[in-house]
Amino acid sequence: MNKPVKLSPKDFASDQEVRWCPGCGDYAILKGVQRTLAEIGADPATTVFVSGIGCSSRFPYYMATYGFHTIHGRAPAIATGIKLVNPKLDVWVITGDGDGLSIGGNHLLHALRRNVDLNIMLFNNEIYGLTKGQYSPTSEPGTRSPSTPYGSIDTPVSPCAFALGAKGRFIARTIDTHQKHLPDVLKRAHAHAGTSFIEIFQNCIVYNDGVFDDFAERSVRDERTIEVRHGEPLIFGTARDKGLRVDPTACRLTVVEIGKDGISESDILVHDETNPHLAQMLIEMRGPDFPVAIGVIHCIEGETYAEAYEAQTREILKKSGEPDFNSWIRRGHVWTVGKDGAHPEPAAE
Amino acid sequence: MDTSIPSSELEALDRVVVRFAGDSGDGIQLTGTQFASATALAGNDLATFPDYPAEIRAPAGTTFGVSAYQIQFGAGSVLTAGDEPDVLVALNPAALKVNLPAMREGALIIIDKGSFTPRNLQKAGFESNPLDDDTLTKYQVLALDISKLTLDAVDPFGLSKKEALRCKNMWTLGLMLWMFTRPRKPVIDWLTNKFAKNPVVRDANIAALNAGHAFGETAELGFHLPRYRIAPARVEPGEYRTVTGSQAIAWGIAAAGLKAGLKVFFGSYPITPASPILHELARMRMFNIETFQAEDEIAAICSAIGASYAGAIGVTSSSGPGIALKTEALGLAISVELPLVVINSQRGGPSTGLPTKTEQSDLYQAIFGRNGDAPMVVLAAATPGDCFDTAIEATRIALEHMVPVMLLTDGYIANAAEPWRIPDIDDIPPIANHKPAAGEITPPFNPFRRDPETLARPWVTPGMPELMHRIGGLEKSAETGNISYDPANHQKMTELRHEKVERVARFIPPQKVSHGDETGDLVVVGWGSTYGAIDQAVRLARSEGLKVSHIHLRHLFPLPANLGELLAGFDRVLVPELNMGQLATLLRDRYLLPVRQLNKVAGQPFKVREVLEAIHEAVAQDAPKAAE
């Protein structure tokens, strides 16, 4: 590979005109991804973006890498085939809340449990954008949309809780416009061997504008989100004066104020991304009583599907030796018919 | 075979049809396959028809739990499992009840009378014991207490009664091996291997087998048991084995991978009757084959498409209902023009239909069953052995033309076994592909720049430097490969996708007449697993002096370029199919010919007699005038 010395974010932009609505959160994500790839020194020739269907899934067309815009919900399955055939590729899956959790929920589940080394970015805007605004599987109950004019009535799915339930080994969250945070999360996802799942709160300016403003909007973000980091105390707030503790009587997280009721920084719970029980509690946090957790919520190492497959294959080849197709199809009962066309008489019984 | 059972010590027969039937827990399929193996080793040509219920363990003794295995073997060429059995082995009353209607007068019926208990008779729906009334007067009946004879034979091994009775099939097999002078050794070898870890069960089964054989030898009942000798068939020299369609498909795919020098990626989801292909390929990892049991049919094909995109031979396999689920992804593969092999082991439909029964009713689905104008190449295998060659042909077309190819087989050839002349991998020609050599293509790169002969696009896979590009299911510009909604471009791309598939006809061999002359009063046109029945019927008709020929199609879409010309040489066209007339419709549409149909959708293959009768009817009619 003739790898260029140093690429800039612009080098990862294709020559195609970006066609998302003006002000769409996807622009910020695209910028963040291009920056990330430049910073990690990615090779466009070994980088593949695979997407399903929806606004987010146009993403690959705008990247100067390999790209495959597939069919609705199936990107994880197609990406799995790509990665298993060529494990050297960096495979990124771009999906949305409808694509990944409604029509494609099954594939997301199985990609996660198999631990195929993919980076799955789920753009969650809690609405169907490309089909003009119907409620999605992540929409809050009561969402009024063309298909739910009286308000939606079903319980939404929590993307990260779904990923955790599917035995996802890397689960993270970030915000489209949080340009300091997003590339850092993507870098961690990229470095992780196995399926990395990143939920990105993404604003749909046309059909669901401001749906995450209560915590994602710049002016309130520090107060209403908590950036979790492995090994660091779970502290948040503009003044960094609030933190999380476990209420030992109820096995729940509580928000405490540092300097109040004798609470000091050392009393604050330290984030352990390897603890799935903590991850579950962090994922469930929502305002107004709790900050929304962003960052790498859960990360554990484990053998990837391709690693396990290759290890198994080495063992098989060790046992089989040089495989010979002609012998393989001659296993079992084989008989020979002579040149005269006559068959040797079987031994009489 | 003569209609009366011969009583001489060793009667020579030209061919014979035997059907084993019993409860699905009786081990009938094992008995049948072992009998087939022994028969193949005895040098006969043979064809088999396993017929079993969809339920894994249907309630014992019921008619819907009856499993059967039919085999025809002979000294001459044998292409079908036979119309009517000469010998039926019925291991319980339900098996007798279900199979009796298939028996011709005078056939030999061997019955385990030990299983004819009042309860079993009632479960089978017999009002009185057929052994005592006149139900069986038209047949030669050999009623033995096989249950008790088996229990006696395995008594020394201390098995429970239930375990001991499970050896009943081996006792029966022993008797049948004696009756048809087949060697016992391959079965004993097989049992020794199968029960290596359970010597008691192994020895009990061998003892039962030997006891059944000895029973024939000594004829303890004091009456004459018939015994037959079927001379070995005279066939082309070479090495032979028995093969099922599923095995042959798997080996054909593997061979194609080796000849293309590419990894085979096989994404599949379990479904009857296609799963044995997955099972066989899963064992063949050392041949650079990766099998992937996907979460569903859609993921199975999508993973295969991903694999093709990444540079391997993507293959997926299913049966009708699963193919239906793959439809949208097939459209994607057609749109992005990637090589892909899709195998459909057809079964009775619609919906879940008859999972374990055979049918040819997915031809429309294969050719037309996608949204948009989405043509794809469709092939069909004719016999278990032909599955090997057709699988290689499907892969070759997929790679050389950068197209998805559908390969149709069905439950009958998937499960049926026949002797197969084993090929040498070194005799199979290599398979080329459209991957560019390093530096062969320079940027700016249009992924849809085509080969002028085949219209195939270059197979540029991720990892190749400088050639990064984006593809997808949206319409692409013929000039640049970028998304295009331009009306004239869509017209052009749609026509190109059609033309590309049509051009495959330039590269396939011209259609030949399978049997008979190139002109005549009637041509019988078939495809897929009906080959044997049609061939036999046409041979019989020709021996009667009728001017009938047989054309059997492997290439169904596009059709061979010379087919229209060939059909024009005949006054009448008859198309027998295990569906309601799907190929018939295609031929009428393509050639404007008045095609006669013979349609059967009973979950069973054609009988030779059924095709022969249709031939008689067709030639008796006035020759229709071809459409103006």
mmCIF file with all atom_site columns, C-alpha atoms in Angstrom, chain B residues 3 26 66 104 109 204 214 243 254 263 324 335 337 359 396 399 480 502 559 572:
data_model
loop_
_atom_site.group_PDB
_atom_site.id
_atom_site.type_symbol
_atom_site.label_atom_id
_atom_site.label_alt_id
_atom_site.label_comp_id
_atom_site.label_asym_id
_atom_site.label_entity_id
_atom_site.label_seq_id
_atom_site.pdbx_PDB_ins_code
_atom_site.Cartn_x
_atom_site.Cartn_y
_atom_site.Cartn_z
_atom_site.occupancy
_atom_site.B_iso_or_equiv
_atom_site.pdbx_formal_charge
_atom_site.auth_seq_id
_atom_site.auth_comp_id
_atom_site.auth_asym_id
_atom_site.auth_atom_id
_atom_site.pdbx_PDB_model_num
ATOM 1  C CA . THR B 1 3   ? -45.429 -59.445 -12.261 1.00 0.00 ? 3   THR B CA 1
ATOM 2  C CA . ASP B 1 26  ? -37.588 -46.877 12.865  1.00 0.00 ? 26  ASP B CA 1
ATOM 3  C CA . VAL B 1 66  ? -44.395 -42.741 8.124   1.00 0.00 ? 66  VAL B CA 1
ATOM 4  C CA . ARG B 1 104 ? -48.921 -52.941 -8.129  1.00 0.00 ? 104 ARG B CA 1
ATOM 5  C CA . ILE B 1 109 ? -44.839 -57.107 0.687   1.00 0.00 ? 109 ILE B CA 1
ATOM 6  C CA . ALA B 1 204 ? -26.287 -55.706 18.796  1.00 0.00 ? 204 ALA B CA 1
ATOM 7  C CA . ALA B 1 214 ? -29.164 -65.867 8.250   1.00 0.00 ? 214 ALA B CA 1
ATOM 8  C CA . VAL B 1 243 ? -23.557 -38.892 -4.250  1.00 0.00 ? 243 VAL B CA 1
ATOM 9  C CA . ALA B 1 254 ? -15.730 -25.927 -3.392  1.00 0.00 ? 254 ALA B CA 1
ATOM 10 C CA . LYS B 1 263 ? -12.040 -17.898 -1.019  1.00 0.00 ? 263 LYS B CA 1
ATOM 11 C CA . ALA B 1 324 ? -38.408 -14.929 -0.796  1.00 0.00 ? 324 ALA B CA 1
ATOM 12 C CA . SER B 1 335 ? -27.853 -3.207  -8.950  1.00 0.00 ? 335 SER B CA 1
ATOM 13 C CA . GLU B 1 337 ? -23.306 -5.860  -10.180 1.00 0.00 ? 337 GLU B CA 1
ATOM 14 C CA . GLU B 1 359 ? -41.613 -29.336 -6.325  1.00 0.00 ? 359 GLU B CA 1
ATOM 15 C CA . ARG B 1 396 ? -18.144 -19.444 -13.497 1.00 0.00 ? 396 ARG B CA 1
ATOM 16 C CA . LEU B 1 399 ? -17.445 -14.428 -11.793 1.00 0.00 ? 399 LEU B CA 1
ATOM 17 C CA . THR B 1 480 ? -19.160 8.057   -13.488 1.00 0.00 ? 480 THR B CA 1
ATOM 18 C CA . GLU B 1 502 ? -28.843 -11.663 -22.167 1.00 0.00 ? 502 GLU B CA 1
ATOM 19 C CA . LEU B 1 559 ? -32.295 -19.537 -22.608 1.00 0.00 ? 559 LEU B CA 1
ATOM 20 C CA . ARG B 1 572 ? -45.539 -30.341 -30.882 1.00 0.00 ? 572 ARG B CA 1
#
